PDB file of C-alpha atoms in Angstrom:
ATOM      1  CA  MET A 183      33.123  31.966 -16.048  1.00 83.00           C
ATOM      2  CA  ALA A 184      30.928  28.882 -16.137  1.00 88.00           C
ATOM      3  CA  THR A 185      32.536  25.476 -15.739  1.00 93.00           C
ATOM      4  CA  GLN A 186      32.071  22.774 -18.350  1.00 94.00           C
ATOM      5  CA  ASN A 187      29.928  20.773 -15.906  1.00 95.00           C
ATOM      6  CA  GLU A 188      27.624  23.770 -15.426  1.00 94.00           C
ATOM      7  CA  LYS A 189      27.262  24.139 -19.182  1.00 95.00           C
ATOM      8  CA  ILE A 190      26.438  20.449 -19.576  1.00 97.00           C
ATOM      9  CA  GLN A 191      23.831  20.706 -16.839  1.00 96.00           C
ATOM     10  CA  ALA A 192      22.344  23.781 -18.512  1.00 96.00           C
ATOM     11  CA  GLU A 193      22.155  22.027 -21.887  1.00 96.00           C
ATOM     12  CA  LEU A 194      20.344  19.069 -20.336  1.00 97.00           C
ATOM     13  CA  ILE A 195      17.893  21.299 -18.468  1.00 97.00           C
ATOM     14  CA  LEU A 196      17.085  23.484 -21.468  1.00 97.00           C
ATOM     15  CA  ARG A 197      16.788  20.621 -23.948  1.00 97.00           C
ATOM     16  CA  SER A 198      15.292  17.888 -21.745  1.00 97.00           C
ATOM     17  CA  ILE A 199      13.372  19.500 -18.883  1.00 95.00           C
ATOM     18  CA  PHE A 200      11.946  22.560 -20.650  1.00 96.00           C
ATOM     19  CA  PRO A 201      10.107  20.530 -23.325  1.00 96.00           C
ATOM     20  CA  VAL A 202       8.105  18.614 -20.695  1.00 96.00           C
ATOM     21  CA  MET A 203       6.351  21.868 -19.785  1.00 97.00           C
ATOM     22  CA  LYS A 204       4.227  21.032 -22.827  1.00 97.00           C
ATOM     23  CA  VAL A 205       3.002  17.944 -20.935  1.00 97.00           C
ATOM     24  CA  LEU A 206       1.821  20.116 -18.049  1.00 97.00           C
ATOM     25  CA  VAL A 207      -0.148  22.332 -20.446  1.00 98.00           C
ATOM     26  CA  ALA A 208      -1.588  19.368 -22.353  1.00 97.00           C
ATOM     27  CA  ASP A 209      -2.442  17.031 -19.460  1.00 96.00           C
ATOM     28  CA  ASP A 210      -3.223  19.172 -16.416  1.00 96.00           C
ATOM     29  CA  PRO A 211      -6.655  20.841 -16.843  1.00 96.00           C
ATOM     30  CA  LYS A 212      -5.790  23.621 -14.394  1.00 95.00           C
ATOM     31  CA  VAL A 213      -2.638  24.495 -16.317  1.00 97.00           C
ATOM     32  CA  THR A 214      -4.468  24.274 -19.654  1.00 97.00           C
ATOM     33  CA  GLU A 215      -7.110  26.699 -18.412  1.00 97.00           C
ATOM     34  CA  ALA A 216      -4.506  29.104 -16.989  1.00 97.00           C
ATOM     35  CA  PHE A 217      -2.886  29.638 -20.399  1.00 97.00           C
ATOM     36  CA  LYS A 218      -6.041  29.585 -22.487  1.00 96.00           C
ATOM     37  CA  GLY A 219      -6.144  32.694 -24.682  1.00 96.00           C
ATOM     38  CA  VAL A 220      -2.558  33.716 -23.891  1.00 97.00           C
ATOM     39  CA  ASP A 221      -0.279  35.116 -26.606  1.00 97.00           C
ATOM     40  CA  ALA A 222       3.207  35.676 -25.240  1.00 97.00           C
ATOM     41  CA  VAL A 223       6.894  34.816 -25.409  1.00 97.00           C
ATOM     42  CA  VAL A 224       8.745  33.965 -22.196  1.00 97.00           C
ATOM     43  CA  GLN A 225      12.536  33.904 -22.383  1.00 96.00           C
ATOM     44  CA  VAL A 226      14.759  32.182 -19.837  1.00 96.00           C
ATOM     45  CA  GLY A 227      18.499  32.469 -20.154  1.00 95.00           C
ATOM     46  CA  ALA A 228      21.926  33.493 -18.980  1.00 93.00           C
ATOM     47  CA  ALA A 229      24.864  35.095 -20.738  1.00 83.00           C
ATOM     48  CA  GLU A 230      28.027  35.288 -18.725  1.00 82.00           C
ATOM     49  CA  GLN A 231      30.776  37.582 -19.946  1.00 81.00           C
ATOM     50  CA  GLY A 232      32.764  35.825 -22.641  1.00 80.00           C
ATOM     51  CA  GLU A 233      30.288  32.934 -22.867  1.00 82.00           C
ATOM     52  CA  ASP A 234      27.700  31.951 -25.445  1.00 89.00           C
ATOM     53  CA  TYR A 235      24.080  32.582 -24.523  1.00 94.00           C
ATOM     54  CA  PHE A 236      22.379  29.651 -22.825  1.00 96.00           C
ATOM     55  CA  GLY A 237      18.611  29.823 -22.948  1.00 97.00           C
ATOM     56  CA  ALA A 238      15.239  28.722 -24.230  1.00 98.00           C
ATOM     57  CA  TYR A 239      11.917  30.451 -24.752  1.00 98.00           C
ATOM     58  CA  LEU A 240       8.266  29.539 -24.451  1.00 98.00           C
ATOM     59  CA  VAL A 241       5.838  30.628 -27.160  1.00 98.00           C
ATOM     60  CA  PHE A 242       2.134  30.725 -26.260  1.00 98.00           C
ATOM     61  CA  ASP A 243      -0.235  30.862 -29.249  1.00 98.00           C
ATOM     62  CA  SER A 244      -3.948  31.343 -28.534  1.00 97.00           C
ATOM     63  CA  SER A 245      -4.891  30.403 -32.113  1.00 97.00           C
ATOM     64  CA  LYS A 246      -4.070  26.772 -31.337  1.00 97.00           C
ATOM     65  CA  GLU A 247      -6.040  24.303 -29.245  1.00 96.00           C
ATOM     66  CA  PRO A 248      -5.542  25.115 -25.535  1.00 96.00           C
ATOM     67  CA  THR A 249      -3.757  21.829 -24.867  1.00 97.00           C
ATOM     68  CA  GLN A 250      -1.370  22.524 -27.754  1.00 97.00           C
ATOM     69  CA  CYS A 251      -0.824  26.256 -27.241  1.00 98.00           C
ATOM     70  CA  LEU A 252       2.781  25.998 -26.001  1.00 98.00           C
ATOM     71  CA  ALA A 253       5.897  25.597 -28.133  1.00 98.00           C
ATOM     72  CA  VAL A 254       9.377  25.368 -26.586  1.00 98.00           C
ATOM     73  CA  LYS A 255      12.264  26.793 -28.606  1.00 98.00           C
ATOM     74  CA  GLN A 256      15.986  26.705 -27.890  1.00 97.00           C
ATOM     75  CA  GLY A 257      18.256  29.751 -27.878  1.00 97.00           C
ATOM     76  CA  LYS A 258      17.432  33.444 -27.721  1.00 96.00           C
ATOM     77  CA  TYR A 259      14.204  34.915 -29.038  1.00 97.00           C
ATOM     78  CA  ASP A 260      14.750  37.201 -32.017  1.00 96.00           C
ATOM     79  CA  GLY A 261      12.690  40.076 -30.699  1.00 95.00           C
ATOM     80  CA  GLU A 262      11.396  41.510 -27.448  1.00 95.00           C
ATOM     81  CA  PRO A 263       9.966  38.766 -25.229  1.00 96.00           C
ATOM     82  CA  THR A 264       6.884  39.467 -23.143  1.00 96.00           C
ATOM     83  CA  ILE A 265       8.804  38.324 -20.068  1.00 94.00           C
ATOM     84  CA  ASN A 266      12.542  37.810 -19.793  1.00 93.00           C
ATOM     85  CA  PHE A 267      13.980  35.777 -16.923  1.00 92.00           C
ATOM     86  CA  GLU A 268      17.610  36.872 -17.179  1.00 90.00           C
ATOM     87  CA  PHE A 269      20.229  35.385 -14.887  1.00 91.00           C
ATOM     88  CA  LYS A 270      23.757  36.628 -14.299  1.00 89.00           C
ATOM     89  CA  THR A 271      25.247  33.140 -14.291  1.00 92.00           C
ATOM     90  CA  ILE A 272      24.442  29.795 -15.865  1.00 93.00           C
ATOM     91  CA  LYS A 273      24.698  28.246 -12.412  1.00 92.00           C
ATOM     92  CA  ASP A 274      21.909  30.493 -11.091  1.00 90.00           C
ATOM     93  CA  MET A 275      19.665  29.702 -14.058  1.00 91.00           C
ATOM     94  CA  CYS A 276      20.121  25.984 -13.457  1.00 92.00           C
ATOM     95  CA  GLY A 277      19.490  26.431  -9.757  1.00 88.00           C
ATOM     96  CA  MET A 278      15.931  27.626 -10.369  1.00 85.00           C
ATOM     97  CA  PHE A 279      15.092  24.260 -11.935  1.00 87.00           C
ATOM     98  CA  THR A 280      17.048  21.963  -9.625  1.00 83.00           C
ATOM     99  CA  GLY A 281      15.796  23.354  -6.319  1.00 71.00           C
ATOM    100  CA  ALA A 282      19.093  25.081  -5.451  1.00 68.00           C
ATOM    101  CA  MET A 283      17.481  28.448  -4.729  1.00 65.00           C
ATOM    102  CA  ASN A 284      19.600  31.299  -3.362  1.00 65.00           C
ATOM    103  CA  GLY A 285      19.457  35.074  -3.034  1.00 68.00           C
ATOM    104  CA  ALA A 286      20.770  35.717  -6.544  1.00 68.00           C
ATOM    105  CA  ILE A 287      18.131  33.462  -8.110  1.00 70.00           C
ATOM    106  CA  ILE A 288      15.293  34.969  -6.089  1.00 75.00           C
ATOM    107  CA  GLY A 289      16.567  38.450  -6.941  1.00 77.00           C
ATOM    108  CA  ALA A 290      16.531  37.680 -10.678  1.00 78.00           C
ATOM    109  CA  ILE A 291      12.971  36.348 -10.398  1.00 77.00           C
ATOM    110  CA  LEU A 292      11.724  39.404  -8.497  1.00 76.00           C
ATOM    111  CA  LYS A 293      13.470  41.758 -10.908  1.00 77.00           C
ATOM    112  CA  THR A 294      11.534  40.096 -13.724  1.00 79.00           C
ATOM    113  CA  LEU A 295       8.247  40.528 -11.858  1.00 72.00           C
ATOM    114  CA  PHE A 296       8.781  44.246 -11.334  1.00 69.00           C
ATOM    115  CA  LYS A 297       9.129  44.804 -15.068  1.00 75.00           C
ATOM    116  CA  GLY A 298       5.403  44.153 -15.529  1.00 78.00           C
ATOM    117  CA  HIS A 299       3.076  41.407 -16.759  1.00 88.00           C
ATOM    118  CA  ALA A 300       2.573  40.216 -13.189  1.00 88.00           C
ATOM    119  CA  GLY A 301      -0.376  37.981 -14.093  1.00 91.00           C
ATOM    120  CA  LEU A 302       1.515  36.071 -16.764  1.00 93.00           C
ATOM    121  CA  PHE A 303       4.617  35.982 -14.566  1.00 92.00           C
ATOM    122  CA  LEU A 304       2.673  34.278 -11.758  1.00 91.00           C
ATOM    123  CA  LYS A 305       1.137  31.758 -14.152  1.00 94.00           C
ATOM    124  CA  VAL A 306       4.526  30.806 -15.594  1.00 95.00           C
ATOM    125  CA  VAL A 307       6.201  30.497 -12.202  1.00 92.00           C
ATOM    126  CA  THR A 308       3.401  28.734 -10.308  1.00 92.00           C
ATOM    127  CA  LYS A 309       1.978  26.539 -13.065  1.00 95.00           C
ATOM    128  CA  LEU A 310       5.052  25.680 -15.151  1.00 96.00           C
ATOM    129  CA  PHE A 311       8.285  26.279 -13.244  1.00 93.00           C
ATOM    130  CA  LEU A 312       6.881  24.931  -9.979  1.00 91.00           C
ATOM    131  CA  GLY A 313       5.084  22.220 -11.939  1.00 93.00           C
ATOM    132  CA  LEU A 314       8.466  20.897 -13.010  1.00 93.00           C
ATOM    133  CA  THR A 315       9.404  20.374  -9.351  1.00 91.00           C
ATOM    134  CA  LYS A 316       7.083  17.374  -9.401  1.00 91.00           C
ATOM    135  CA  MET A 317      10.055  15.513 -10.865  1.00 91.00           C
ATOM    136  CA  LEU A 318      12.287  16.300  -7.889  1.00 87.00           C
ATOM    137  CA  PRO A 319      12.947  13.443  -5.426  1.00 85.00           C
ATOM    138  CA  SER A 320      11.558  15.642  -2.644  1.00 85.00           C
ATOM    139  CA  PHE A 321       8.085  15.778  -4.249  1.00 90.00           C
ATOM    140  CA  ASN A 322       5.837  13.123  -2.709  1.00 90.00           C
ATOM    141  CA  PRO A 323       2.613  12.928  -4.751  1.00 93.00           C
ATOM    142  CA  LYS A 324      -0.581  12.056  -2.874  1.00 92.00           C
ATOM    143  CA  THR A 325      -3.215  11.826  -5.610  1.00 95.00           C
ATOM    144  CA  ASP A 326      -3.324   9.334  -8.468  1.00 94.00           C
ATOM    145  CA  ALA A 327      -3.199  12.224 -10.943  1.00 94.00           C
ATOM    146  CA  ASP A 328      -0.047  13.678  -9.381  1.00 94.00           C
ATOM    147  CA  LYS A 329       1.597  10.258  -9.219  1.00 95.00           C
ATOM    148  CA  LYS A 330       0.975   9.637 -12.907  1.00 95.00           C
ATOM    149  CA  MET A 331       2.109  13.165 -13.779  1.00 96.00           C
ATOM    150  CA  LYS A 332       5.369  12.774 -11.852  1.00 96.00           C
ATOM    151  CA  LEU A 333       6.132   9.494 -13.586  1.00 96.00           C
ATOM    152  CA  LYS A 334       5.198  10.779 -17.042  1.00 97.00           C
ATOM    153  CA  LEU A 335       7.299  13.947 -16.650  1.00 96.00           C
ATOM    154  CA  SER A 336      10.216  11.912 -15.304  1.00 95.00           C
ATOM    155  CA  LEU A 337      10.188   9.287 -18.063  1.00 96.00           C
ATOM    156  CA  TYR A 338       9.760  11.836 -20.842  1.00 97.00           C
ATOM    157  CA  MET A 339      12.557  13.905 -19.357  1.00 96.00           C
ATOM    158  CA  VAL A 340      15.011  11.043 -18.893  1.00 95.00           C
ATOM    159  CA  SER A 341      14.378   9.493 -22.324  1.00 96.00           C
ATOM    160  CA  SER A 342      14.999  12.915 -23.873  1.00 97.00           C
ATOM    161  CA  ALA A 343      18.069  13.490 -21.702  1.00 97.00           C
ATOM    162  CA  LEU A 344      19.553  10.144 -22.798  1.00 97.00           C
ATOM    163  CA  SER A 345      19.483  11.410 -26.372  1.00 98.00           C
ATOM    164  CA  VAL A 346      20.662  14.952 -25.579  1.00 98.00           C
ATOM    165  CA  TYR A 347      23.544  13.655 -23.443  1.00 98.00           C
ATOM    166  CA  ASN A 348      24.776  11.651 -26.421  1.00 98.00           C
ATOM    167  CA  LYS A 349      24.591  14.698 -28.717  1.00 97.00           C
ATOM    168  CA  LEU A 350      26.710  16.721 -26.285  1.00 97.00           C
ATOM    169  CA  ALA A 351      29.683  14.540 -27.256  1.00 97.00           C
ATOM    170  CA  ASP A 352      29.927  16.709 -30.385  1.00 96.00           C
ATOM    171  CA  LYS A 353      30.351  19.840 -28.264  1.00 95.00           C
ATOM    172  CA  TYR A 354      32.128  18.974 -25.022  1.00 96.00           C
ATOM    173  CA  ASP A 355      35.379  17.133 -24.388  1.00 96.00           C
ATOM    174  CA  ASP A 356      34.038  15.288 -21.360  1.00 96.00           C
ATOM    175  CA  PRO A 357      35.329  11.731 -20.731  1.00 96.00           C
ATOM    176  CA  GLN A 358      31.996  10.463 -19.358  1.00 96.00           C
ATOM    177  CA  ILE A 359      30.067  11.759 -22.359  1.00 97.00           C
ATOM    178  CA  LYS A 360      32.679  10.337 -24.728  1.00 97.00           C
ATOM    179  CA  GLU A 361      32.330   6.978 -22.985  1.00 97.00           C
ATOM    180  CA  TYR A 362      28.555   7.161 -23.450  1.00 97.00           C
ATOM    181  CA  ARG A 363      28.950   8.025 -27.138  1.00 97.00           C
ATOM    182  CA  ALA A 364      31.210   4.998 -27.562  1.00 97.00           C
ATOM    183  CA  TRP A 365      28.524   2.786 -25.988  1.00 97.00           C
ATOM    184  CA  MET A 366      25.977   4.265 -28.414  1.00 97.00           C
ATOM    185  CA  GLN A 367      27.910   2.835 -31.365  1.00 98.00           C
ATOM    186  CA  GLN A 368      25.299   0.122 -31.832  1.00 97.00           C
ATOM    187  CA  PRO A 369      23.231  -1.241 -34.712  1.00 97.00           C
ATOM    188  CA  LYS A 370      19.777   0.329 -34.950  1.00 97.00           C
ATOM    189  CA  ARG A 371      18.077  -0.480 -31.652  1.00 97.00           C
ATOM    190  CA  VAL A 372      15.065   0.734 -29.729  1.00 98.00           C
ATOM    191  CA  TYR A 373      14.904   0.999 -25.948  1.00 98.00           C
ATOM    192  CA  GLN A 374      11.220   1.151 -25.010  1.00 97.00           C
ATOM    193  CA  PHE A 375       9.713   2.338 -21.707  1.00 97.00           C
ATOM    194  CA  ILE A 376       6.108   1.405 -20.868  1.00 97.00           C
ATOM    195  CA  VAL A 377       3.975   1.696 -17.748  1.00 97.00           C
ATOM    196  CA  GLY A 378       0.964  -0.564 -17.224  1.00 95.00           C
ATOM    197  CA  PRO A 379      -0.647  -2.825 -19.833  1.00 93.00           C
ATOM    198  CA  GLU A 380       1.437  -3.478 -22.932  1.00 87.00           C
ATOM    199  CA  GLU A 381      -1.583  -3.071 -25.215  1.00 86.00           C
ATOM    200  CA  ASN A 382      -2.695   0.260 -23.793  1.00 90.00           C
ATOM    201  CA  PRO A 383       0.061   1.640 -21.518  1.00 95.00           C
ATOM    202  CA  ASP A 384      -0.515   4.520 -19.124  1.00 94.00           C
ATOM    203  CA  VAL A 385       2.801   6.061 -20.210  1.00 96.00           C
ATOM    204  CA  ALA A 386       5.139   5.129 -23.039  1.00 97.00           C
ATOM    205  CA  CYS A 387       8.296   6.594 -24.568  1.00 98.00           C
ATOM    206  CA  TYR A 388      11.430   5.335 -26.252  1.00 98.00           C
ATOM    207  CA  LEU A 389      15.052   5.943 -27.164  1.00 98.00           C
ATOM    208  CA  MET A 390      16.312   4.894 -30.586  1.00 97.00           C
ATOM    209  CA  VAL A 391      20.061   4.562 -31.233  1.00 97.00           C
ATOM    210  CA  GLN A 392      22.107   3.785 -34.309  1.00 97.00           C
ATOM    211  CA  ALA A 393      25.837   4.158 -34.998  1.00 97.00           C
ATOM    212  CA  GLY A 394      26.337   6.834 -32.330  1.00 97.00           C
ATOM    213  CA  GLN A 395      23.186   8.756 -33.238  1.00 97.00           C
ATOM    214  CA  SER A 396      20.103   8.937 -31.041  1.00 97.00           C
ATOM    215  CA  LYS A 397      16.488  10.039 -31.070  1.00 96.00           C
ATOM    216  CA  CYS A 398      13.787   9.990 -28.419  1.00 97.00           C
ATOM    217  CA  GLY A 399      10.030   9.816 -28.855  1.00 96.00           C
ATOM    218  CA  ARG A 400       6.764   9.401 -26.999  1.00 96.00           C
ATOM    219  CA  GLY A 401       4.410   6.475 -27.311  1.00 96.00           C
ATOM    220  CA  ILE A 402       5.174   3.016 -28.696  1.00 95.00           C
ATOM    221  CA  TYR A 403       7.777   2.699 -31.445  1.00 95.00           C
ATOM    222  CA  GLU A 404       5.916   0.798 -34.154  1.00 91.00           C
ATOM    223  CA  ARG A 405       8.524   0.213 -36.861  1.00 89.00           C
ATOM    224  CA  ARG A 406      10.833  -2.153 -35.025  1.00 89.00           C
ATOM    225  CA  ARG A 407      10.612  -4.592 -32.163  1.00 94.00           C
ATOM    226  CA  PRO A 408      12.363  -3.132 -29.097  1.00 96.00           C
ATOM    227  CA  PHE A 409      15.833  -4.389 -28.348  1.00 97.00           C
ATOM    228  CA  VAL A 410      15.104  -3.778 -24.661  1.00 97.00           C
ATOM    229  CA  THR A 411      11.802  -2.952 -22.963  1.00 97.00           C
ATOM    230  CA  PHE A 412      11.655  -1.431 -19.486  1.00 96.00           C
ATOM    231  CA  HIS A 413       8.157  -2.570 -18.472  1.00 96.00           C
ATOM    232  CA  PHE A 414       6.954  -0.935 -15.253  1.00 96.00           C
ATOM    233  CA  ARG A 415       4.105  -2.881 -13.684  1.00 95.00           C
ATOM    234  CA  ASP A 416       2.089   0.229 -12.812  1.00 95.00           C
ATOM    235  CA  VAL A 417       2.495   3.863 -11.792  1.00 95.00           C
ATOM    236  CA  GLU A 418       3.390   3.002  -8.188  1.00 93.00           C
ATOM    237  CA  GLY A 419       6.060   0.583  -9.321  1.00 92.00           C
ATOM    238  CA  GLY A 420       7.385   3.067 -11.852  1.00 93.00           C
ATOM    239  CA  LEU A 421       7.743   5.759  -9.198  1.00 93.00           C
ATOM    240  CA  ALA A 422       9.637   3.393  -6.906  1.00 90.00           C
ATOM    241  CA  VAL A 423      12.138   2.610  -9.672  1.00 89.00           C
ATOM    242  CA  VAL A 424      12.501   6.037 -11.274  1.00 87.00           C
ATOM    243  CA  GLY A 425      12.502   7.816  -7.927  1.00 83.00           C
ATOM    244  CA  GLY A 426      15.188   5.485  -6.592  1.00 79.00           C
ATOM    245  CA  THR A 427      13.249   4.651  -3.427  1.00 82.00           C
ATOM    246  CA  VAL A 428      13.777   0.953  -4.159  1.00 84.00           C
ATOM    247  CA  PRO A 429      17.096  -0.304  -5.600  1.00 82.00           C
ATOM    248  CA  PHE A 430      16.880  -1.453  -9.205  1.00 81.00           C
ATOM    249  CA  VAL A 431      17.620  -5.123  -8.509  1.00 81.00           C
ATOM    250  CA  GLU A 432      15.124  -5.209  -5.647  1.00 88.00           C
ATOM    251  CA  SER A 433      12.521  -3.499  -7.865  1.00 88.00           C
ATOM    252  CA  ALA A 434      12.864  -6.352 -10.341  1.00 87.00           C
ATOM    253  CA  GLU A 435      12.571  -8.923  -7.554  1.00 89.00           C
ATOM    254  CA  ARG A 436       9.379  -7.249  -6.317  1.00 91.00           C
ATOM    255  CA  GLY A 437       7.928  -7.203  -9.807  1.00 92.00           C
ATOM    256  CA  TYR A 438       7.875  -3.406 -10.087  1.00 93.00           C
ATOM    257  CA  ILE A 439       9.788  -3.661 -13.357  1.00 94.00           C
ATOM    258  CA  THR A 440      10.339  -6.415 -15.895  1.00 94.00           C
ATOM    259  CA  MET A 441      13.254  -6.254 -18.295  1.00 93.00           C
ATOM    260  CA  ILE A 442      12.500  -7.728 -21.705  1.00 94.00           C
ATOM    261  CA  GLY A 443      15.534  -8.178 -23.937  1.00 95.00           C
ATOM    262  CA  SER A 444      19.267  -7.963 -23.310  1.00 93.00           C
ATOM    263  CA  PRO A 445      19.973  -7.887 -19.544  1.00 90.00           C
ATOM    264  CA  GLU A 446      23.502  -6.593 -20.145  1.00 93.00           C
ATOM    265  CA  TYR A 447      22.450  -3.568 -22.204  1.00 95.00           C
ATOM    266  CA  SER A 448      19.456  -2.788 -19.986  1.00 92.00           C
ATOM    267  CA  ALA A 449      21.719  -2.705 -16.917  1.00 91.00           C
ATOM    268  CA  VAL A 450      24.187  -0.352 -18.625  1.00 95.00           C
ATOM    269  CA  LEU A 451      21.422   1.993 -19.817  1.00 95.00           C
ATOM    270  CA  ASN A 452      19.960   2.038 -16.308  1.00 91.00           C
ATOM    271  CA  ASP A 453      23.355   3.134 -14.983  1.00 92.00           C
ATOM    272  CA  TYR A 454      23.466   5.967 -17.531  1.00 95.00           C
ATOM    273  CA  MET A 455      19.942   7.027 -16.585  1.00 93.00           C
ATOM    274  CA  SER A 456      21.026   7.281 -12.954  1.00 90.00           C
ATOM    275  CA  ARG A 457      24.077   9.323 -13.952  1.00 92.00           C
ATOM    276  CA  ILE A 458      21.987  11.788 -15.962  1.00 93.00           C
ATOM    277  CA  GLN A 459      19.329  12.106 -13.266  1.00 89.00           C
ATOM    278  CA  ALA A 460      22.091  12.979 -10.783  1.00 89.00           C
ATOM    279  CA  ILE A 461      23.187  15.834 -13.086  1.00 91.00           C
ATOM    280  CA  LEU A 462      19.634  17.117 -13.530  1.00 88.00           C
ATOM    281  CA  LEU A 463      17.997  16.567 -10.177  1.00 76.00           C
TER     282      LEU A 463
END
């Protein structure tokens, strides 16, 4: 039976990491081309005996623009998916996306391949699943495109995870999540993340909180001035901070990041970001 920590990790992966596959399809020309003209449903999930089903599925729709052809849905597909990555345990499913590969995970992947649709299988694994590994600390991007992609995926993922983690307080009796929910009991506030020029940032996303509720989004939040802005000088600086290669305080001293707004709340949110990244990556 899965532990509560494994379930929390699975929820964060399915609801925070899976959606950023859409960024790979939209922003990486090679990935866009690979899924052009594809109509398929790809299910990923695990159902341990006596447990609820944990999963998400990818819907490819060739009638839409190639960069917008992917939708990510939570839960179990109501029908027969084109490909079904089915894992015996929630832990194994999570392991495929956190780099903790083992024989059981590899066996589940190969079993899926042998059921057919080898071409689509290879595209999903090599272009999307392996594409997500760009967020892992072990991935060291060499090109400017890969550096920007790693930072964009990471910021979109963590801003989403900050909101999802808060919502899990309604489902799990976990003291750390409850503590986070208590901290989220704030007036309506926006925590903005931007990389590069403020007027035309290379990457931007935000977290909005109000009275224990939360919502994440991409781009600049226009309706309210941010309570706190995490302003990364450029992509290189952003990678140093998000990747943890330079301590947060030292990053500020070097000018990699500028905190605009409440220093107390920005420091606390940074601590929560580190906690969530440790769960995910």
